[in-house]
Amino acid sequence: MRVIFMGTPDFSVPVLDALVEAGHEIAAVYCQPPRPAGRGKKDRPTPVHARAEALGLDVRHPVSLKSAEEQAEFAALGADVAVVVAYGLILPQAVLDAPKHGCLNIHASLLPRWRGAAPIHRAIMAGDAETGICIMQMEAGLDTGPVLLRRATAIEAEETTAQLHDRLSAMGAGLIVEALEKLTELVPEVQPEDGVTYASKIDKSEAQIDWTRPAEEVDRKIRGLSPFPGAWCEIDGQRVKLLASRLADGSGEAGEVLDDALTVACGSGAVELLRLQRAGKGAQDREIFLRGFPVAKGVRL
């Protein structure tokens, strides 16, 4: 098939690779424009941009697709289908209608649960037992289109957003190739009205840990916000990011360190902190962190 690919972050890269490996003709790759990054604040291409250039593909990064000129250029590509995954721009109706088979979105949740910007984070933070990938026919609404193909996967007990992100990216890559192979046979499944939830964008203001909450909730927040923006607390007056955890036995005053291995009491139950990061330092496993920053039993976080 002649495919327009539309994606921007790391999550999208395996999908582009899978389409190329499956033998599809990539008419063009659309992604977000390069933006300032790093210490020098020089414009840096997005992960999809960099990968597409390495593959020798035509890369386009308009700031908007609202102009008649941009829409005409998109339509002129004569695509059979557009594959969209974490692109970052709203697609106007003229763009949705341009490819022969429309635009297919790879969404990292089991729709209609977790429509919106942060489905992986929200699934972990909510304590969902499973999530998955949906291949959806795009329409004007936010993740409201009919689902062509879906696949579920269990969320592991200690899984972080970073780990689940990588698993779902690989799943999405495989599922879109399958969907394109069967495209004329697939029957669109209208999303039910029941069960709709919205995965609002993660705000840094929700990242501070409240140790008075139950251990299950604290653990889910730590894992759900890892690696970005990173849940945090203060230890000895320093802000420390908490990047991995698991539930543990123990009880005490909320925020009390219960042993020499960073088991911390919550409102009920306790969590064991497994990976941490001090300001200006790299992320470290607990044992290495404690060598350079000892935290004694009885300290209150």
mmCIF file of C-alpha atoms in Angstrom:
data_model
loop_
_atom_site.group_PDB
_atom_site.id
_atom_site.type_symbol
_atom_site.label_atom_id
_atom_site.label_comp_id
_atom_site.label_asym_id
_atom_site.label_seq_id
_atom_site.Cartn_x
_atom_site.Cartn_y
_atom_site.Cartn_z
ATOM 1 C CA MET A 1 0.000 0.000 0.000
ATOM 2 C CA ARG A 2 0.984 3.619 -0.490
ATOM 3 C CA VAL A 3 1.073 4.986 3.067
ATOM 4 C CA ILE A 4 1.445 8.420 4.633
ATOM 5 C CA PHE A 5 2.966 8.011 8.096
ATOM 6 C CA MET A 6 2.217 10.577 10.806
ATOM 7 C CA GLY A 7 3.994 10.332 14.162
ATOM 8 C CA THR A 8 6.503 12.154 16.323
ATOM 9 C CA PRO A 9 7.982 10.560 19.503
ATOM 10 C CA ASP A 10 9.917 7.364 20.259
ATOM 11 C CA PHE A 11 6.646 5.446 20.570
ATOM 12 C CA SER A 12 6.021 5.938 16.843
ATOM 13 C CA VAL A 13 9.411 4.804 15.521
ATOM 14 C CA PRO A 14 8.884 0.995 15.695
ATOM 15 C CA VAL A 15 5.632 1.478 13.758
ATOM 16 C CA LEU A 16 7.430 3.283 10.929
ATOM 17 C CA ASP A 17 10.078 0.555 10.853
ATOM 18 C CA ALA A 18 7.415 -2.162 10.727
ATOM 19 C CA LEU A 19 5.622 -0.515 7.798
ATOM 20 C CA VAL A 20 8.864 -0.252 5.848
ATOM 21 C CA GLU A 21 9.844 -3.844 6.658
ATOM 22 C CA ALA A 22 6.401 -5.053 5.540
ATOM 23 C CA GLY A 23 7.062 -3.578 2.121
ATOM 24 C CA HIS A 24 4.640 -0.669 2.164
ATOM 25 C CA GLU A 25 5.498 2.379 0.085
ATOM 26 C CA ILE A 26 5.923 5.379 2.378
ATOM 27 C CA ALA A 27 4.707 8.380 0.381
ATOM 28 C CA ALA A 28 5.789 10.849 3.077
ATOM 29 C CA VAL A 29 6.419 11.081 6.804
ATOM 30 C CA TYR A 30 4.725 13.851 8.782
ATOM 31 C CA CYS A 31 6.002 14.782 12.254
ATOM 32 C CA GLN A 32 6.293 17.729 14.616
ATOM 33 C CA PRO A 33 8.918 20.372 13.707
ATOM 34 C CA PRO A 34 12.399 20.318 15.296
ATOM 35 C CA ARG A 35 12.441 22.152 18.613
ATOM 36 C CA PRO A 36 15.186 23.568 20.853
ATOM 37 C CA ALA A 37 16.679 20.946 23.149
ATOM 38 C CA GLY A 38 19.803 20.249 25.182
ATOM 39 C CA ARG A 39 22.166 22.698 26.837
ATOM 40 C CA GLY A 40 22.751 24.682 23.664
ATOM 41 C CA LYS A 41 19.014 24.888 22.944
ATOM 42 C CA LYS A 42 19.653 24.021 19.303
ATOM 43 C CA ASP A 43 16.802 22.741 17.191
ATOM 44 C CA ARG A 44 16.669 18.960 17.466
ATOM 45 C CA PRO A 45 14.650 16.757 15.103
ATOM 46 C CA THR A 46 12.044 14.491 16.657
ATOM 47 C CA PRO A 47 12.729 10.733 16.900
ATOM 48 C CA VAL A 48 10.485 10.025 13.894
ATOM 49 C CA HIS A 49 12.147 12.785 11.870
ATOM 50 C CA ALA A 50 15.602 11.368 12.585
ATOM 51 C CA ARG A 51 14.553 7.805 11.763
ATOM 52 C CA ALA A 52 12.737 8.787 8.566
ATOM 53 C CA GLU A 53 15.774 10.679 7.301
ATOM 54 C CA ALA A 54 17.974 7.676 8.073
ATOM 55 C CA LEU A 55 15.587 5.578 5.949
ATOM 56 C CA GLY A 56 15.775 8.112 3.117
ATOM 57 C CA LEU A 57 12.105 9.065 3.344
ATOM 58 C CA ASP A 58 10.430 12.374 2.507
ATOM 59 C CA VAL A 59 9.937 14.226 5.827
ATOM 60 C CA ARG A 60 7.438 17.029 6.316
ATOM 61 C CA HIS A 61 6.828 18.949 9.524
ATOM 62 C CA PRO A 62 4.193 21.666 9.065
ATOM 63 C CA VAL A 63 3.224 23.685 12.105
ATOM 64 C CA SER A 64 -0.427 23.212 11.144
ATOM 65 C CA LEU A 65 -2.519 21.330 8.609
ATOM 66 C CA LYS A 66 -5.319 23.902 8.545
ATOM 67 C CA SER A 67 -4.275 25.780 5.398
ATOM 68 C CA ALA A 68 -5.722 24.870 2.003
ATOM 69 C CA GLU A 69 -2.161 24.670 0.639
ATOM 70 C CA GLU A 70 -1.035 22.082 3.217
ATOM 71 C CA GLN A 71 -4.204 20.060 2.688
ATOM 72 C CA ALA A 72 -3.732 20.106 -1.088
ATOM 73 C CA GLU A 73 -0.126 18.901 -0.722
ATOM 74 C CA PHE A 74 -1.308 16.101 1.548
ATOM 75 C CA ALA A 75 -4.024 15.015 -0.899
ATOM 76 C CA ALA A 76 -1.596 15.195 -3.838
ATOM 77 C CA LEU A 77 0.412 12.346 -2.320
ATOM 78 C CA GLY A 78 -2.317 9.978 -3.506
ATOM 79 C CA ALA A 79 -2.097 7.690 -0.486
ATOM 80 C CA ASP A 80 -4.140 4.555 0.030
ATOM 81 C CA VAL A 81 -4.119 5.164 3.781
ATOM 82 C CA ALA A 82 -2.544 7.347 6.461
ATOM 83 C CA VAL A 83 -1.202 5.696 9.612
ATOM 84 C CA VAL A 84 -1.241 8.030 12.619
ATOM 85 C CA VAL A 85 0.439 7.326 15.963
ATOM 86 C CA ALA A 86 1.175 10.030 18.554
ATOM 87 C CA TYR A 87 1.468 12.695 15.857
ATOM 88 C CA GLY A 88 0.533 15.702 17.971
ATOM 89 C CA LEU A 89 -1.657 17.724 15.594
ATOM 90 C CA ILE A 90 -5.418 17.647 15.080
ATOM 91 C CA LEU A 91 -6.250 16.445 11.576
ATOM 92 C CA PRO A 92 -8.837 18.569 9.726
ATOM 93 C CA GLN A 93 -11.657 16.755 7.940
ATOM 94 C CA ALA A 94 -10.055 17.390 4.543
ATOM 95 C CA VAL A 95 -6.959 15.494 5.699
ATOM 96 C CA LEU A 96 -9.009 12.668 7.239
ATOM 97 C CA ASP A 97 -10.857 12.247 3.935
ATOM 98 C CA ALA A 98 -7.881 12.494 1.548
ATOM 99 C CA PRO A 99 -6.452 8.933 1.567
ATOM 100 C CA LYS A 100 -8.488 6.242 -0.216
ATOM 101 C CA HIS A 101 -9.060 4.306 3.035
ATOM 102 C CA GLY A 102 -8.901 7.316 5.347
ATOM 103 C CA CYS A 103 -6.634 7.682 8.391
ATOM 104 C CA LEU A 104 -5.965 4.879 10.860
ATOM 105 C CA ASN A 105 -4.850 5.715 14.395
ATOM 106 C CA ILE A 106 -2.854 3.421 16.678
ATOM 107 C CA HIS A 107 -4.119 4.145 20.196
ATOM 108 C CA ALA A 108 -2.514 2.731 23.340
ATOM 109 C CA SER A 109 -5.622 1.709 25.283
ATOM 110 C CA LEU A 110 -8.683 -0.508 24.997
ATOM 111 C CA LEU A 111 -11.107 2.088 23.693
ATOM 112 C CA PRO A 112 -13.420 3.611 24.802
ATOM 113 C CA ARG A 113 -11.381 3.517 28.022
ATOM 114 C CA TRP A 114 -8.658 6.166 28.158
ATOM 115 C CA ARG A 115 -9.317 8.329 25.159
ATOM 116 C CA GLY A 116 -6.903 11.243 25.025
ATOM 117 C CA ALA A 117 -3.321 12.227 25.660
ATOM 118 C CA ALA A 118 -1.902 9.951 28.378
ATOM 119 C CA PRO A 119 -3.550 6.511 28.212
ATOM 120 C CA ILE A 120 -0.513 4.522 29.390
ATOM 121 C CA HIS A 121 0.110 6.677 32.470
ATOM 122 C CA ARG A 122 -3.566 6.749 33.414
ATOM 123 C CA ALA A 123 -4.073 2.993 33.053
ATOM 124 C CA ILE A 124 -1.259 2.266 35.504
ATOM 125 C CA MET A 125 -2.254 5.028 37.909
ATOM 126 C CA ALA A 126 -5.850 3.788 37.947
ATOM 127 C CA GLY A 127 -4.773 0.234 38.741
ATOM 128 C CA ASP A 128 -6.156 -1.286 35.530
ATOM 129 C CA ALA A 129 -5.473 -5.012 35.214
ATOM 130 C CA GLU A 130 -5.022 -4.777 31.457
ATOM 131 C CA THR A 131 -4.624 -2.365 28.586
ATOM 132 C CA GLY A 132 -3.812 -2.808 24.931
ATOM 133 C CA ILE A 133 -3.756 -1.412 21.412
ATOM 134 C CA CYS A 134 -6.647 -0.358 19.201
ATOM 135 C CA ILE A 135 -6.457 0.362 15.476
ATOM 136 C CA MET A 136 -9.124 3.000 14.985
ATOM 137 C CA GLN A 137 -10.636 4.631 11.913
ATOM 138 C CA MET A 138 -10.171 8.316 12.632
ATOM 139 C CA GLU A 139 -12.991 10.839 12.656
ATOM 140 C CA ALA A 140 -13.313 14.407 13.908
ATOM 141 C CA GLY A 141 -13.927 13.491 17.588
ATOM 142 C CA LEU A 142 -11.177 12.754 20.113
ATOM 143 C CA ASP A 143 -10.470 9.009 19.748
ATOM 144 C CA THR A 144 -14.151 8.372 19.044
ATOM 145 C CA GLY A 145 -13.870 6.493 15.725
ATOM 146 C CA PRO A 146 -14.815 2.863 15.117
ATOM 147 C CA VAL A 147 -12.238 0.227 16.080
ATOM 148 C CA LEU A 148 -10.974 -2.099 13.348
ATOM 149 C CA LEU A 149 -8.683 -4.288 15.432
ATOM 150 C CA ARG A 150 -7.772 -4.542 19.118
ATOM 151 C CA ARG A 151 -5.382 -6.569 21.231
ATOM 152 C CA ALA A 152 -5.183 -6.694 25.048
ATOM 153 C CA THR A 153 -2.237 -7.258 27.374
ATOM 154 C CA ALA A 154 -1.980 -7.584 31.159
ATOM 155 C CA ILE A 155 -0.272 -4.807 33.119
ATOM 156 C CA GLU A 156 2.423 -6.406 35.262
ATOM 157 C CA ALA A 157 2.520 -5.755 39.027
ATOM 158 C CA GLU A 158 5.783 -3.745 38.966
ATOM 159 C CA GLU A 159 5.550 -2.346 35.431
ATOM 160 C CA THR A 160 6.328 1.335 34.867
ATOM 161 C CA THR A 161 4.982 3.595 32.142
ATOM 162 C CA ALA A 162 8.364 3.386 30.387
ATOM 163 C CA GLN A 163 8.243 -0.417 30.276
ATOM 164 C CA LEU A 164 4.596 -0.598 29.218
ATOM 165 C CA HIS A 165 5.219 2.136 26.628
ATOM 166 C CA ASP A 166 7.846 -0.004 24.910
ATOM 167 C CA ARG A 167 5.670 -3.130 24.958
ATOM 168 C CA LEU A 168 2.666 -1.305 23.525
ATOM 169 C CA SER A 169 4.785 0.378 20.852
ATOM 170 C CA ALA A 170 5.921 -3.044 19.618
ATOM 171 C CA MET A 171 2.340 -4.354 19.815
ATOM 172 C CA GLY A 172 1.076 -1.393 17.803
ATOM 173 C CA ALA A 173 3.696 -1.965 15.127
ATOM 174 C CA GLY A 174 2.642 -5.576 14.689
ATOM 175 C CA LEU A 175 -1.080 -4.827 14.820
ATOM 176 C CA ILE A 176 -1.051 -2.084 12.173
ATOM 177 C CA VAL A 177 0.779 -4.369 9.743
ATOM 178 C CA GLU A 178 -1.902 -7.004 10.378
ATOM 179 C CA ALA A 179 -4.652 -4.408 9.941
ATOM 180 C CA LEU A 180 -3.312 -3.232 6.593
ATOM 181 C CA GLU A 181 -3.069 -6.824 5.359
ATOM 182 C CA LYS A 182 -6.737 -7.423 6.247
ATOM 183 C CA LEU A 183 -8.048 -3.896 5.675
ATOM 184 C CA THR A 184 -10.776 -4.741 3.174
ATOM 185 C CA GLU A 185 -12.024 -7.593 5.403
ATOM 186 C CA LEU A 186 -12.146 -5.786 8.751
ATOM 187 C CA VAL A 187 -15.542 -4.786 10.137
ATOM 188 C CA PRO A 188 -15.495 -1.459 12.030
ATOM 189 C CA GLU A 189 -16.760 -1.771 15.601
ATOM 190 C CA VAL A 190 -18.555 1.353 16.835
ATOM 191 C CA GLN A 191 -17.324 2.318 20.297
ATOM 192 C CA PRO A 192 -19.950 1.864 23.038
ATOM 193 C CA GLU A 193 -21.177 4.817 25.038
ATOM 194 C CA ASP A 194 -20.600 2.949 28.301
ATOM 195 C CA GLY A 195 -17.097 2.836 29.718
ATOM 196 C CA VAL A 196 -15.768 6.074 28.225
ATOM 197 C CA THR A 197 -12.923 7.614 30.231
ATOM 198 C CA TYR A 198 -10.478 10.378 29.341
ATOM 199 C CA ALA A 199 -6.726 10.238 29.864
ATOM 200 C CA SER A 200 -5.970 13.884 30.513
ATOM 201 C CA LYS A 201 -2.442 15.144 29.929
ATOM 202 C CA ILE A 202 -0.120 14.575 32.884
ATOM 203 C CA ASP A 203 0.473 17.738 34.895
ATOM 204 C CA LYS A 204 3.646 18.135 36.935
ATOM 205 C CA SER A 205 1.519 19.435 39.825
ATOM 206 C CA GLU A 206 0.146 15.913 40.444
ATOM 207 C CA ALA A 207 3.601 14.331 40.820
ATOM 208 C CA GLN A 208 4.246 14.977 44.535
ATOM 209 C CA ILE A 209 3.706 11.874 46.663
ATOM 210 C CA ASP A 210 1.169 12.079 49.482
ATOM 211 C CA TRP A 211 2.291 9.386 51.909
ATOM 212 C CA THR A 212 -1.065 9.451 53.712
ATOM 213 C CA ARG A 213 -2.628 7.708 50.728
ATOM 214 C CA PRO A 214 -2.881 3.884 50.620
ATOM 215 C CA ALA A 215 0.242 2.021 49.514
ATOM 216 C CA GLU A 216 -1.482 0.690 46.386
ATOM 217 C CA GLU A 217 -2.225 4.234 45.223
ATOM 218 C CA VAL A 218 1.296 5.490 46.012
ATOM 219 C CA ASP A 219 2.877 2.561 44.176
ATOM 220 C CA ARG A 220 0.696 3.118 41.105
ATOM 221 C CA LYS A 221 1.563 6.819 41.029
ATOM 222 C CA ILE A 222 5.309 6.114 41.217
ATOM 223 C CA ARG A 223 5.146 3.549 38.416
ATOM 224 C CA GLY A 224 2.646 5.532 36.339
ATOM 225 C CA LEU A 225 4.729 8.726 36.347
ATOM 226 C CA SER A 226 8.030 6.957 35.588
ATOM 227 C CA PRO A 227 10.111 8.209 33.883
ATOM 228 C CA PHE A 228 8.328 11.506 33.178
ATOM 229 C CA PRO A 229 7.568 13.705 34.949
ATOM 230 C CA GLY A 230 8.610 11.431 37.815
ATOM 231 C CA ALA A 231 6.774 11.215 41.127
ATOM 232 C CA TRP A 232 8.771 12.905 43.879
ATOM 233 C CA CYS A 233 9.141 13.527 47.578
ATOM 234 C CA GLU A 234 11.595 15.367 49.800
ATOM 235 C CA ILE A 235 14.315 13.445 51.610
ATOM 236 C CA ASP A 236 16.432 15.447 54.044
ATOM 237 C CA GLY A 237 15.311 18.665 52.351
ATOM 238 C CA GLN A 238 16.187 17.482 48.832
ATOM 239 C CA ARG A 239 13.691 16.736 46.118
ATOM 240 C CA VAL A 240 14.118 13.138 44.943
ATOM 241 C CA LYS A 241 12.332 11.481 42.032
ATOM 242 C CA LEU A 242 10.927 8.012 42.690
ATOM 243 C CA LEU A 243 11.100 5.940 39.498
ATOM 244 C CA ALA A 244 10.307 2.360 40.540
ATOM 245 C CA SER A 245 8.591 0.724 43.483
ATOM 246 C CA ARG A 246 6.657 -2.284 44.699
ATOM 247 C CA LEU A 247 4.251 -3.043 47.493
ATOM 248 C CA ALA A 248 5.842 -4.191 50.756
ATOM 249 C CA ASP A 249 4.891 -5.462 54.187
ATOM 250 C CA GLY A 250 5.014 -3.047 57.095
ATOM 251 C CA SER A 251 3.198 -0.205 58.758
ATOM 252 C CA GLY A 252 4.005 3.000 60.578
ATOM 253 C CA GLU A 253 3.457 6.746 60.473
ATOM 254 C CA ALA A 254 2.787 7.960 56.929
ATOM 255 C CA GLY A 255 6.130 8.714 55.259
ATOM 256 C CA GLU A 256 8.214 6.894 57.871
ATOM 257 C CA VAL A 257 11.186 4.883 56.610
ATOM 258 C CA LEU A 258 10.738 1.435 58.148
ATOM 259 C CA ASP A 259 14.124 -0.177 57.471
ATOM 260 C CA ASP A 260 17.509 0.313 55.811
ATOM 261 C CA ALA A 261 16.159 -0.667 52.392
ATOM 262 C CA LEU A 262 13.832 2.293 51.774
ATOM 263 C CA THR A 263 10.564 0.657 52.740
ATOM 264 C CA VAL A 264 8.219 3.573 53.451
ATOM 265 C CA ALA A 265 4.952 3.495 55.393
ATOM 266 C CA CYS A 266 1.854 4.900 53.724
ATOM 267 C CA GLY A 267 -1.619 5.714 55.029
ATOM 268 C CA SER A 268 -2.150 1.966 54.917
ATOM 269 C CA GLY A 269 0.512 -0.549 53.975
ATOM 270 C CA ALA A 270 3.975 0.301 52.684
ATOM 271 C CA VAL A 271 6.005 0.589 49.490
ATOM 272 C CA GLU A 272 9.597 -0.315 48.746
ATOM 273 C CA LEU A 273 11.446 2.303 46.671
ATOM 274 C CA LEU A 274 13.578 0.585 44.036
ATOM 275 C CA ARG A 275 14.956 3.348 41.809
ATOM 276 C CA LEU A 276 15.533 7.011 42.646
ATOM 277 C CA GLN A 277 17.053 10.166 41.216
ATOM 278 C CA ARG A 278 18.395 13.225 43.012
ATOM 279 C CA ALA A 279 18.383 16.615 41.334
ATOM 280 C CA GLY A 280 21.307 16.939 38.945
ATOM 281 C CA LYS A 281 22.141 13.239 39.193
ATOM 282 C CA GLY A 282 21.362 10.206 37.078
ATOM 283 C CA ALA A 283 18.730 7.645 38.041
ATOM 284 C CA GLN A 284 20.104 4.973 40.383
ATOM 285 C CA ASP A 285 18.974 1.626 41.730
ATOM 286 C CA ARG A 286 18.240 1.720 45.451
ATOM 287 C CA GLU A 287 21.494 0.084 46.602
ATOM 288 C CA ILE A 288 23.684 2.538 44.691
ATOM 289 C CA PHE A 289 21.517 5.496 45.705
ATOM 290 C CA LEU A 290 21.867 4.619 49.404
ATOM 291 C CA ARG A 291 25.654 4.414 49.183
ATOM 292 C CA GLY A 292 25.860 8.069 48.230
ATOM 293 C CA PHE A 293 22.792 9.264 50.104
ATOM 294 C CA PRO A 294 22.091 7.152 53.213
ATOM 295 C CA VAL A 295 18.513 7.248 54.519
ATOM 296 C CA ALA A 296 18.219 5.884 58.064
ATOM 297 C CA LYS A 297 15.341 3.929 59.530
ATOM 298 C CA GLY A 298 12.918 6.277 61.286
ATOM 299 C CA VAL A 299 13.407 9.236 58.906
ATOM 300 C CA ARG A 300 10.134 10.859 57.794
ATOM 301 C CA LEU A 301 9.765 11.666 54.093
#
